[in-house]
PDB file of C-alpha atoms in Angstrom:
ATOM      1  CA  MET N   1       5.451 -26.842  18.551  1.00 95.00           C
ATOM      2  CA  LYS N   2       2.371 -25.031  19.845  1.00 97.00           C
ATOM      3  CA  ILE N   3       2.975 -21.330  19.218  1.00 97.00           C
ATOM      4  CA  LEU N   4       0.961 -18.225  20.082  1.00 97.00           C
ATOM      5  CA  ILE N   5       1.627 -15.039  18.104  1.00 97.00           C
ATOM      6  CA  VAL N   6       0.426 -12.025  20.101  1.00 96.00           C
ATOM      7  CA  GLY N   7       0.224  -9.214  17.578  1.00 94.00           C
ATOM      8  CA  THR N   8      -0.224 -10.111  13.906  1.00 94.00           C
ATOM      9  CA  GLY N   9       1.377  -7.035  12.366  1.00 91.00           C
ATOM     10  CA  GLY N  10       4.390  -6.870  10.094  1.00 93.00           C
ATOM     11  CA  VAL N  11       6.579  -8.751  12.581  1.00 95.00           C
ATOM     12  CA  GLY N  12       4.173 -11.304  14.038  1.00 96.00           C
ATOM     13  CA  GLY N  13       2.487 -11.882  10.694  1.00 96.00           C
ATOM     14  CA  TYR N  14       5.736 -12.630   8.894  1.00 97.00           C
ATOM     15  CA  PHE N  15       7.451 -14.830  11.482  1.00 97.00           C
ATOM     16  CA  GLY N  16       4.212 -16.528  12.536  1.00 97.00           C
ATOM     17  CA  GLY N  17       3.391 -17.167   8.889  1.00 96.00           C
ATOM     18  CA  ARG N  18       6.740 -18.852   8.324  1.00 97.00           C
ATOM     19  CA  LEU N  19       6.308 -20.988  11.434  1.00 97.00           C
ATOM     20  CA  ALA N  20       2.822 -22.030  10.319  1.00 96.00           C
ATOM     21  CA  GLN N  21       4.113 -22.770   6.822  1.00 95.00           C
ATOM     22  CA  ALA N  22       6.713 -25.079   8.417  1.00 95.00           C
ATOM     23  CA  GLY N  23       3.950 -27.119  10.059  1.00 94.00           C
ATOM     24  CA  HIS N  24       3.872 -25.761  13.594  1.00 97.00           C
ATOM     25  CA  GLU N  25       0.567 -25.312  15.419  1.00 96.00           C
ATOM     26  CA  VAL N  26       0.357 -21.527  15.283  1.00 96.00           C
ATOM     27  CA  THR N  27      -2.453 -19.367  16.646  1.00 96.00           C
ATOM     28  CA  PHE N  28      -2.531 -15.685  15.759  1.00 96.00           C
ATOM     29  CA  ILE N  29      -4.034 -12.956  17.914  1.00 95.00           C
ATOM     30  CA  ALA N  30      -5.649 -10.393  15.619  1.00 94.00           C
ATOM     31  CA  ARG N  31      -8.666  -8.120  15.717  1.00 92.00           C
ATOM     32  CA  GLY N  32     -11.330  -6.606  13.511  1.00 93.00           C
ATOM     33  CA  LYS N  33     -11.148  -6.930   9.739  1.00 95.00           C
ATOM     34  CA  HIS N  34      -7.609  -8.308   9.959  1.00 96.00           C
ATOM     35  CA  ARG N  35      -8.831 -11.249  12.056  1.00 93.00           C
ATOM     36  CA  GLU N  36     -11.841 -11.813   9.812  1.00 93.00           C
ATOM     37  CA  ALA N  37      -9.682 -11.900   6.670  1.00 94.00           C
ATOM     38  CA  ILE N  38      -7.202 -14.371   8.190  1.00 95.00           C
ATOM     39  CA  GLU N  39     -10.051 -16.562   9.421  1.00 92.00           C
ATOM     40  CA  LYS N  40     -11.717 -16.667   5.992  1.00 92.00           C
ATOM     41  CA  HIS N  41      -8.788 -16.600   3.584  1.00 93.00           C
ATOM     42  CA  GLY N  42      -5.630 -17.268   5.583  1.00 94.00           C
ATOM     43  CA  LEU N  43      -2.561 -15.049   5.693  1.00 96.00           C
ATOM     44  CA  ASP N  44      -0.924 -13.724   2.508  1.00 95.00           C
ATOM     45  CA  VAL N  45       2.694 -12.616   2.789  1.00 95.00           C
ATOM     46  CA  LYS N  46       4.460 -10.641   0.084  1.00 96.00           C
ATOM     47  CA  SER N  47       8.202 -10.915   0.617  1.00 94.00           C
ATOM     48  CA  ILE N  48      11.496 -10.016  -1.006  1.00 92.00           C
ATOM     49  CA  ASN N  49      12.459 -13.611  -0.125  1.00 93.00           C
ATOM     50  CA  GLY N  50       9.473 -15.068  -1.983  1.00 93.00           C
ATOM     51  CA  ASN N  51       5.726 -14.654  -1.523  1.00 95.00           C
ATOM     52  CA  PHE N  52       3.763 -17.279   0.392  1.00 95.00           C
ATOM     53  CA  SER N  53       0.324 -17.937   1.860  1.00 95.00           C
ATOM     54  CA  VAL N  54      -0.878 -20.029   4.760  1.00 95.00           C
ATOM     55  CA  THR N  55      -4.504 -21.138   4.974  1.00 93.00           C
ATOM     56  CA  ASN N  56      -6.645 -23.004   7.487  1.00 84.00           C
ATOM     57  CA  ILE N  57      -4.794 -21.367  10.348  1.00 90.00           C
ATOM     58  CA  SER N  58      -6.061 -20.572  13.806  1.00 94.00           C
ATOM     59  CA  VAL N  59      -6.834 -16.957  14.645  1.00 95.00           C
ATOM     60  CA  THR N  60      -8.634 -15.422  17.622  1.00 95.00           C
ATOM     61  CA  ASP N  61      -8.891 -12.122  19.455  1.00 93.00           C
ATOM     62  CA  LYS N  62      -8.725 -13.786  22.883  1.00 92.00           C
ATOM     63  CA  ILE N  63      -5.446 -14.866  24.435  1.00 94.00           C
ATOM     64  CA  SER N  64      -7.403 -17.054  26.847  1.00 91.00           C
ATOM     65  CA  ASP N  65      -8.375 -19.306  23.895  1.00 90.00           C
ATOM     66  CA  VAL N  66      -4.814 -20.708  23.760  1.00 89.00           C
ATOM     67  CA  PRO N  67      -3.799 -22.296  27.073  1.00 90.00           C
ATOM     68  CA  ARG N  68      -0.302 -23.634  27.698  1.00 94.00           C
ATOM     69  CA  PRO N  69       1.530 -22.877  24.437  1.00 96.00           C
ATOM     70  CA  ASP N  70       5.145 -23.960  24.136  1.00 97.00           C
ATOM     71  CA  LEU N  71       6.170 -20.564  22.770  1.00 98.00           C
ATOM     72  CA  ILE N  72       4.587 -17.131  22.883  1.00 98.00           C
ATOM     73  CA  ILE N  73       6.013 -14.515  20.535  1.00 98.00           C
ATOM     74  CA  VAL N  74       5.012 -11.057  21.768  1.00 97.00           C
ATOM     75  CA  SER N  75       5.034  -8.744  18.755  1.00 94.00           C
ATOM     76  CA  VAL N  76       2.724  -5.932  19.850  1.00 92.00           C
ATOM     77  CA  LYS N  77       3.894  -2.333  20.163  1.00 88.00           C
ATOM     78  CA  ALA N  78       6.244  -1.656  23.081  1.00 85.00           C
ATOM     79  CA  TRP N  79       3.687   0.420  24.964  1.00 86.00           C
ATOM     80  CA  GLN N  80       1.255  -2.525  24.971  1.00 90.00           C
ATOM     81  CA  VAL N  81       3.609  -5.024  26.641  1.00 93.00           C
ATOM     82  CA  LYS N  82       2.552  -4.484  30.268  1.00 91.00           C
ATOM     83  CA  ASP N  83      -1.119  -4.983  29.465  1.00 92.00           C
ATOM     84  CA  ILE N  84      -0.356  -8.087  27.400  1.00 94.00           C
ATOM     85  CA  ALA N  85       1.787  -9.523  30.200  1.00 95.00           C
ATOM     86  CA  GLN N  86      -1.196  -9.487  32.555  1.00 93.00           C
ATOM     87  CA  GLN N  87      -3.334 -11.261  29.964  1.00 94.00           C
ATOM     88  CA  LEU N  88      -0.669 -13.922  29.418  1.00 95.00           C
ATOM     89  CA  LYS N  89      -0.300 -14.899  33.049  1.00 93.00           C
ATOM     90  CA  PRO N  90      -3.301 -17.306  33.146  1.00 93.00           C
ATOM     91  CA  VAL N  91      -2.316 -19.201  29.955  1.00 94.00           C
ATOM     92  CA  ILE N  92       1.377 -19.881  30.408  1.00 94.00           C
ATOM     93  CA  GLY N  93       2.593 -23.226  31.666  1.00 93.00           C
ATOM     94  CA  LYS N  94       5.752 -24.097  33.543  1.00 93.00           C
ATOM     95  CA  GLU N  95       7.650 -24.764  30.299  1.00 95.00           C
ATOM     96  CA  THR N  96       6.195 -21.927  28.186  1.00 97.00           C
ATOM     97  CA  MET N  97       8.782 -19.617  26.642  1.00 98.00           C
ATOM     98  CA  VAL N  98       7.738 -15.982  26.243  1.00 97.00           C
ATOM     99  CA  LEU N  99       9.825 -14.188  23.631  1.00 98.00           C
ATOM    100  CA  PRO N 100       9.376 -10.415  23.212  1.00 97.00           C
ATOM    101  CA  LEU N 101      10.449  -8.826  19.921  1.00 95.00           C
ATOM    102  CA  GLN N 102       9.770  -5.186  20.749  1.00 90.00           C
ATOM    103  CA  ASN N 103      11.838  -2.190  19.835  1.00 85.00           C
ATOM    104  CA  GLY N 104      13.517  -0.633  22.850  1.00 84.00           C
ATOM    105  CA  VAL N 105      15.331  -2.087  25.844  1.00 89.00           C
ATOM    106  CA  LEU N 106      12.556  -2.610  28.409  1.00 87.00           C
ATOM    107  CA  ALA N 107      10.282  -5.409  27.144  1.00 91.00           C
ATOM    108  CA  SER N 108      11.740  -8.385  29.029  1.00 93.00           C
ATOM    109  CA  ASP N 109      11.863  -6.462  32.305  1.00 92.00           C
ATOM    110  CA  GLU N 110       8.258  -5.346  31.857  1.00 93.00           C
ATOM    111  CA  LEU N 111       7.122  -8.922  31.177  1.00 96.00           C
ATOM    112  CA  LYS N 112       8.925 -10.128  34.298  1.00 96.00           C
ATOM    113  CA  GLU N 113       6.948  -7.657  36.401  1.00 94.00           C
ATOM    114  CA  PHE N 114       3.925  -9.930  35.846  1.00 94.00           C
ATOM    115  CA  LEU N 115       5.240 -13.319  34.688  1.00 96.00           C
ATOM    116  CA  PRO N 116       7.595 -15.857  36.287  1.00 95.00           C
ATOM    117  CA  GLN N 117      11.168 -14.968  35.385  1.00 94.00           C
ATOM    118  CA  GLN N 118      11.941 -18.483  34.174  1.00 96.00           C
ATOM    119  CA  ASN N 119       9.345 -18.144  31.384  1.00 97.00           C
ATOM    120  CA  VAL N 120      10.759 -14.955  29.891  1.00 97.00           C
ATOM    121  CA  LEU N 121      13.448 -14.777  27.216  1.00 97.00           C
ATOM    122  CA  SER N 122      15.013 -11.662  25.695  1.00 96.00           C
ATOM    123  CA  GLY N 123      14.980 -11.043  21.978  1.00 96.00           C
ATOM    124  CA  LEU N 124      14.829  -8.787  18.977  1.00 95.00           C
ATOM    125  CA  CYS N 125      14.076  -9.144  15.297  1.00 94.00           C
ATOM    126  CA  ARG N 126      15.444  -7.614  12.137  1.00 91.00           C
ATOM    127  CA  ILE N 127      12.919  -7.022   9.389  1.00 90.00           C
ATOM    128  CA  ILE N 128      11.153  -4.146   7.638  1.00 87.00           C
ATOM    129  CA  SER N 129       7.554  -5.216   7.142  1.00 90.00           C
ATOM    130  CA  LYS N 130       4.025  -3.942   7.581  1.00 90.00           C
ATOM    131  CA  ILE N 131       0.347  -4.799   7.230  1.00 92.00           C
ATOM    132  CA  ASP N 132      -0.715  -4.131   3.641  1.00 93.00           C
ATOM    133  CA  GLY N 133      -4.410  -4.668   4.292  1.00 94.00           C
ATOM    134  CA  PRO N 134      -6.612  -7.169   6.156  1.00 94.00           C
ATOM    135  CA  GLY N 135      -4.878 -10.550   6.089  1.00 95.00           C
ATOM    136  CA  LYS N 136      -1.919  -9.209   4.102  1.00 97.00           C
ATOM    137  CA  ILE N 137       1.694  -8.696   5.216  1.00 96.00           C
ATOM    138  CA  ASN N 138       4.401  -7.007   3.145  1.00 95.00           C
ATOM    139  CA  HIS N 139       8.071  -7.785   3.894  1.00 95.00           C
ATOM    140  CA  LEU N 140       9.897  -4.879   2.267  1.00 89.00           C
ATOM    141  CA  ALA N 141      13.544  -5.147   3.265  1.00 85.00           C
ATOM    142  CA  VAL N 142      16.206  -6.766   5.501  1.00 87.00           C
ATOM    143  CA  ASP N 143      16.814 -10.517   5.760  1.00 92.00           C
ATOM    144  CA  PRO N 144      14.352 -11.667   8.465  1.00 95.00           C
ATOM    145  CA  THR N 145      16.194 -12.665  11.627  1.00 96.00           C
ATOM    146  CA  ILE N 146      15.339 -13.330  15.273  1.00 97.00           C
ATOM    147  CA  VAL N 147      18.190 -12.936  17.763  1.00 97.00           C
ATOM    148  CA  PHE N 148      17.366 -14.131  21.262  1.00 97.00           C
ATOM    149  CA  GLY N 149      18.559 -15.805  24.422  1.00 97.00           C
ATOM    150  CA  GLU N 150      18.097 -16.313  28.122  1.00 97.00           C
ATOM    151  CA  CYS N 151      17.941 -13.008  29.970  1.00 94.00           C
ATOM    152  CA  ASP N 152      21.103 -13.922  31.903  1.00 94.00           C
ATOM    153  CA  ASN N 153      22.891 -15.124  28.740  1.00 94.00           C
ATOM    154  CA  SER N 154      23.049 -18.723  29.969  1.00 95.00           C
ATOM    155  CA  LYS N 155      23.150 -21.208  27.101  1.00 95.00           C
ATOM    156  CA  THR N 156      20.309 -23.665  27.710  1.00 97.00           C
ATOM    157  CA  ASP N 157      18.955 -26.599  25.769  1.00 97.00           C
ATOM    158  CA  ARG N 158      15.669 -24.800  25.172  1.00 97.00           C
ATOM    159  CA  VAL N 159      17.192 -21.814  23.394  1.00 97.00           C
ATOM    160  CA  TYR N 160      19.240 -24.024  21.088  1.00 97.00           C
ATOM    161  CA  ALA N 161      16.150 -26.130  20.334  1.00 97.00           C
ATOM    162  CA  LEU N 162      14.247 -22.935  19.511  1.00 98.00           C
ATOM    163  CA  GLU N 163      17.097 -21.730  17.306  1.00 98.00           C
ATOM    164  CA  LYS N 164      16.710 -24.894  15.243  1.00 98.00           C
ATOM    165  CA  VAL N 165      12.933 -24.392  14.985  1.00 97.00           C
ATOM    166  CA  PHE N 166      13.464 -20.894  13.603  1.00 98.00           C
ATOM    167  CA  ASN N 167      16.154 -21.883  11.110  1.00 98.00           C
ATOM    168  CA  ASP N 168      14.060 -24.829   9.913  1.00 97.00           C
ATOM    169  CA  SER N 169      11.117 -22.478   9.307  1.00 96.00           C
ATOM    170  CA  GLY N 170      12.624 -20.345   6.565  1.00 93.00           C
ATOM    171  CA  PHE N 171      14.198 -17.470   8.483  1.00 96.00           C
ATOM    172  CA  LYS N 172      17.339 -16.948  10.503  1.00 97.00           C
ATOM    173  CA  GLY N 173      17.400 -17.645  14.228  1.00 97.00           C
ATOM    174  CA  ARG N 174      20.461 -17.012  16.362  1.00 97.00           C
ATOM    175  CA  VAL N 175      21.159 -17.507  20.049  1.00 97.00           C
ATOM    176  CA  ALA N 176      23.014 -14.381  21.106  1.00 96.00           C
ATOM    177  CA  LYS N 177      26.360 -14.468  22.879  1.00 95.00           C
ATOM    178  CA  ASP N 178      25.309 -11.297  24.717  1.00 96.00           C
ATOM    179  CA  ILE N 179      21.614 -10.537  24.217  1.00 96.00           C
ATOM    180  CA  GLN N 180      21.760  -7.212  26.085  1.00 94.00           C
ATOM    181  CA  SER N 181      24.460  -6.004  23.699  1.00 95.00           C
ATOM    182  CA  ASP N 182      22.422  -7.082  20.668  1.00 94.00           C
ATOM    183  CA  ILE N 183      19.252  -5.430  21.991  1.00 94.00           C
ATOM    184  CA  TRP N 184      21.095  -2.159  22.593  1.00 95.00           C
ATOM    185  CA  LYS N 185      22.674  -2.278  19.146  1.00 94.00           C
ATOM    186  CA  LYS N 186      19.244  -2.499  17.565  1.00 92.00           C
ATOM    187  CA  PHE N 187      17.974   0.184  19.945  1.00 93.00           C
ATOM    188  CA  ILE N 188      20.728   2.529  18.787  1.00 95.00           C
ATOM    189  CA  SER N 189      19.844   2.020  15.124  1.00 92.00           C
ATOM    190  CA  ILE N 190      16.065   2.369  15.445  1.00 92.00           C
ATOM    191  CA  CYS N 191      16.144   5.649  17.336  1.00 95.00           C
ATOM    192  CA  VAL N 192      16.553   7.373  13.966  1.00 96.00           C
ATOM    193  CA  SER N 193      12.915   6.472  13.218  1.00 96.00           C
ATOM    194  CA  ALA N 194      11.707   9.585  15.046  1.00 97.00           C
ATOM    195  CA  TRP N 195      14.115  11.726  13.014  1.00 98.00           C
ATOM    196  CA  LEU N 196      12.436  10.419   9.875  1.00 98.00           C
ATOM    197  CA  ALA N 197       9.115  11.386  11.448  1.00 97.00           C
ATOM    198  CA  VAL N 198      10.283  14.920  12.289  1.00 97.00           C
ATOM    199  CA  THR N 199      11.725  15.505   8.809  1.00 97.00           C
ATOM    200  CA  ARG N 200       8.815  13.713   7.107  1.00 97.00           C
ATOM    201  CA  SER N 201      11.392  11.851   5.046  1.00 97.00           C
ATOM    202  CA  THR N 202      12.419   8.330   4.083  1.00 97.00           C
ATOM    203  CA  TYR N 203      15.672   6.592   4.968  1.00 96.00           C
ATOM    204  CA  GLY N 204      16.980   7.415   1.509  1.00 97.00           C
ATOM    205  CA  GLU N 205      16.194  11.123   1.792  1.00 98.00           C
ATOM    206  CA  VAL N 206      17.641  11.505   5.289  1.00 97.00           C
ATOM    207  CA  ARG N 207      20.862   9.666   4.513  1.00 97.00           C
ATOM    208  CA  GLU N 208      21.485  11.517   1.220  1.00 97.00           C
ATOM    209  CA  GLN N 209      21.122  15.078   2.556  1.00 97.00           C
ATOM    210  CA  PRO N 210      24.418  16.017   4.302  1.00 97.00           C
ATOM    211  CA  GLU N 211      22.789  18.005   7.098  1.00 98.00           C
ATOM    212  CA  THR N 212      20.178  15.392   7.998  1.00 98.00           C
ATOM    213  CA  ARG N 213      22.770  12.627   7.656  1.00 98.00           C
ATOM    214  CA  LYS N 214      24.961  14.414  10.214  1.00 98.00           C
ATOM    215  CA  VAL N 215      22.047  14.616  12.659  1.00 98.00           C
ATOM    216  CA  MET N 216      21.447  10.893  12.156  1.00 97.00           C
ATOM    217  CA  ARG N 217      25.064  10.107  12.975  1.00 97.00           C
ATOM    218  CA  ASP N 218      25.075  12.435  16.006  1.00 97.00           C
ATOM    219  CA  LEU N 219      21.926  10.698  17.249  1.00 98.00           C
ATOM    220  CA  PHE N 220      23.622   7.301  16.990  1.00 98.00           C
ATOM    221  CA  GLU N 221      26.692   8.638  18.803  1.00 97.00           C
ATOM    222  CA  GLU N 222      24.547   9.854  21.694  1.00 97.00           C
ATOM    223  CA  VAL N 223      22.751   6.544  22.196  1.00 97.00           C
ATOM    224  CA  THR N 224      26.025   4.629  21.873  1.00 97.00           C
ATOM    225  CA  GLU N 225      27.575   6.791  24.593  1.00 97.00           C
ATOM    226  CA  LEU N 226      24.548   6.072  26.782  1.00 97.00           C
ATOM    227  CA  ALA N 227      25.056   2.336  26.210  1.00 96.00           C
ATOM    228  CA  TYR N 228      28.709   2.640  27.254  1.00 95.00           C
ATOM    229  CA  LYS N 229      27.690   4.497  30.411  1.00 96.00           C
ATOM    230  CA  LYS N 230      25.170   1.737  31.184  1.00 94.00           C
ATOM    231  CA  GLY N 231      27.919  -0.880  30.936  1.00 94.00           C
ATOM    232  CA  VAL N 232      26.737  -2.409  27.669  1.00 95.00           C
ATOM    233  CA  ASN N 233      29.342  -3.998  25.416  1.00 93.00           C
ATOM    234  CA  ILE N 234      29.330  -2.100  22.087  1.00 95.00           C
ATOM    235  CA  GLU N 235      32.265  -2.292  19.678  1.00 93.00           C
ATOM    236  CA  PRO N 236      34.049   1.023  18.872  1.00 93.00           C
ATOM    237  CA  ASP N 237      33.138   1.014  15.162  1.00 95.00           C
ATOM    238  CA  PHE N 238      29.447   0.263  15.709  1.00 96.00           C
ATOM    239  CA  VAL N 239      28.198   3.690  14.565  1.00 97.00           C
ATOM    240  CA  ASP N 240      30.123   3.322  11.297  1.00 97.00           C
ATOM    241  CA  LYS N 241      28.572  -0.122  10.803  1.00 95.00           C
ATOM    242  CA  THR N 242      25.107   1.242  11.550  1.00 96.00           C
ATOM    243  CA  MET N 243      25.471   4.041   9.010  1.00 97.00           C
ATOM    244  CA  ALA N 244      26.652   1.518   6.423  1.00 96.00           C
ATOM    245  CA  PHE N 245      23.727  -0.785   7.232  1.00 92.00           C
ATOM    246  CA  ILE N 246      21.173   2.002   6.776  1.00 94.00           C
ATOM    247  CA  ASP N 247      22.811   2.840   3.442  1.00 95.00           C
ATOM    248  CA  THR N 248      21.631  -0.597   2.234  1.00 92.00           C
ATOM    249  CA  PHE N 249      17.937   0.078   2.924  1.00 91.00           C
ATOM    250  CA  PRO N 250      15.647   0.708  -0.043  1.00 88.00           C
ATOM    251  CA  PRO N 251      15.584   4.513  -0.369  1.00 94.00           C
ATOM    252  CA  GLU N 252      11.787   4.689  -0.083  1.00 93.00           C
ATOM    253  CA  SER N 253      11.655   2.664   3.150  1.00 90.00           C
ATOM    254  CA  THR N 254      10.593   4.031   6.537  1.00 91.00           C
ATOM    255  CA  SER N 255       9.887   2.478   9.952  1.00 89.00           C
ATOM    256  CA  SER N 256       6.779   1.594  11.911  1.00 87.00           C
ATOM    257  CA  LEU N 257       7.275   4.472  14.371  1.00 91.00           C
ATOM    258  CA  THR N 258       7.691   6.908  11.495  1.00 95.00           C
ATOM    259  CA  ARG N 259       4.515   5.733   9.794  1.00 93.00           C
ATOM    260  CA  ASP N 260       2.557   5.760  13.075  1.00 93.00           C
ATOM    261  CA  VAL N 261       3.503   9.384  13.749  1.00 95.00           C
ATOM    262  CA  TRP N 262       2.640  10.444  10.206  1.00 96.00           C
ATOM    263  CA  GLU N 263      -0.733   8.697  10.432  1.00 95.00           C
ATOM    264  CA  GLY N 264      -1.588  10.218  13.823  1.00 95.00           C
ATOM    265  CA  LYS N 265      -1.422   6.880  15.640  1.00 94.00           C
ATOM    266  CA  PRO N 266       0.154   6.165  19.044  1.00 92.00           C
ATOM    267  CA  SER N 267       3.796   5.254  18.478  1.00 93.00           C
ATOM    268  CA  GLU N 268       6.783   3.817  20.351  1.00 91.00           C
ATOM    269  CA  LEU N 269       8.291   7.289  20.870  1.00 95.00           C
ATOM    270  CA  GLU N 270       8.413   6.865  24.657  1.00 92.00           C
ATOM    271  CA  TYR N 271      10.238   3.539  24.277  1.00 91.00           C
ATOM    272  CA  GLN N 272      12.773   4.887  21.796  1.00 94.00           C
ATOM    273  CA  ASN N 273      13.954   8.507  22.045  1.00 97.00           C
ATOM    274  CA  GLY N 274      11.908   8.992  25.197  1.00 96.00           C
ATOM    275  CA  SER N 275      13.811   6.151  26.858  1.00 95.00           C
ATOM    276  CA  VAL N 276      17.116   7.652  25.710  1.00 97.00           C
ATOM    277  CA  VAL N 277      16.234  10.950  27.393  1.00 97.00           C
ATOM    278  CA  LYS N 278      15.009   9.345  30.620  1.00 95.00           C
ATOM    279  CA  LEU N 279      17.928   6.921  30.964  1.00 95.00           C
ATOM    280  CA  ALA N 280      20.408   9.697  30.156  1.00 97.00           C
ATOM    281  CA  ASP N 281      18.837  11.998  32.751  1.00 97.00           C
ATOM    282  CA  GLU N 282      19.243   9.268  35.379  1.00 96.00           C
ATOM    283  CA  ILE N 283      23.020   9.321  34.934  1.00 96.00           C
ATOM    284  CA  GLY N 284      23.490  12.993  34.053  1.00 96.00           C
ATOM    285  CA  LEU N 285      24.388  12.458  30.382  1.00 97.00           C
ATOM    286  CA  ASP N 286      23.560  15.171  27.839  1.00 97.00           C
ATOM    287  CA  VAL N 287      21.677  13.910  24.756  1.00 97.00           C
ATOM    288  CA  PRO N 288      20.588  17.109  22.955  1.00 98.00           C
ATOM    289  CA  ILE N 289      19.748  15.527  19.580  1.00 98.00           C
ATOM    290  CA  ASN N 290      17.486  12.857  21.064  1.00 97.00           C
ATOM    291  CA  ARG N 291      15.951  15.388  23.456  1.00 98.00           C
ATOM    292  CA  PHE N 292      15.119  17.785  20.608  1.00 97.00           C
ATOM    293  CA  ILE N 293      13.544  14.993  18.522  1.00 98.00           C
ATOM    294  CA  TYR N 294      11.583  13.622  21.491  1.00 98.00           C
ATOM    295  CA  TYR N 295      10.298  17.052  22.480  1.00 98.00           C
ATOM    296  CA  SER N 296       9.403  17.824  18.845  1.00 97.00           C
ATOM    297  CA  LEU N 297       7.015  14.853  18.675  1.00 97.00           C
ATOM    298  CA  ILE N 298       5.663  14.616  22.214  1.00 95.00           C
ATOM    299  CA  LEU N 299       2.590  16.797  21.586  1.00 96.00           C
ATOM    300  CA  MET N 300       1.599  14.725  18.550  1.00 95.00           C
ATOM    301  CA  GLU N 301       2.079  11.575  20.612  1.00 94.00           C
ATOM    302  CA  GLU N 302      -0.189  12.871  23.383  1.00 93.00           C
ATOM    303  CA  LYS N 303      -2.875  13.844  20.851  1.00 94.00           C
ATOM    304  CA  ALA N 304      -2.679  10.400  19.210  1.00 92.00           C
ATOM    305  CA  LYS N 305      -3.201   8.656  22.547  1.00 87.00           C
ATOM    306  CA  LYS N 306      -6.370  10.651  23.181  1.00 86.00           C
ATOM    307  CA  LYS N 307      -8.058   9.621  19.912  1.00 75.00           C
TER     308      LYS N 307
END
């Protein structure tokens, strides 16, 4: 399969590396020293599931260099999706699948603003990983998984064929029964990332302190209520399951949004807690925890964008 990985960070680097290792024709989009290192030495992945390297792989900083791929995995930050969608339009073919793996609930809709609807899938991934240096990816926690499907939840031959490709490449792939439900479930769980940023704390620290743990749970309850109001199917015990899942994370772990805020970089704040606030305002739902966290970070986010 001819695959284009747009965004060779912790997500794109790991999953693209596994696909390349399995023998697929993978091209990575990367820039600067990261691109140079991959071009010269390949991609090194440190992983809790076993370290691996892939060499002699294709890397470029121009999407236009890769016409008509079979699959495009979009693994850039959520706020970059609209710009990427416009760059993808000239290279996709009739049969190209475009699979976004962004945090948040808007990526597929934003892609479809610029691309033919039949090309766009919906998806999410589960992994804690990051760039450890030029050409180096570090998978820190969580069993790597891609959950995906057609945007209308139809069960097509192409999604089942892609599921097999993923599972044959050393990570879990699963066609969702209800992809909107799965995307919202992940959305609920990741919105705590900004709370880590506000408290300048790790998952372990936030979950072990009773007061900050209560705020985390209240945050999840708010986003879950928003999902219910939006007609999304979420099981009644989902918040309990989410708390239990976070209790399994390595205590020193954080998230990409958290690290971006700490480092003064633009983050996905608008697509996480910012989206909660905006969607809640549209239906008149009160979300005070998410609003406080969003407002607490918005000035830092604006300053980061101006750098």
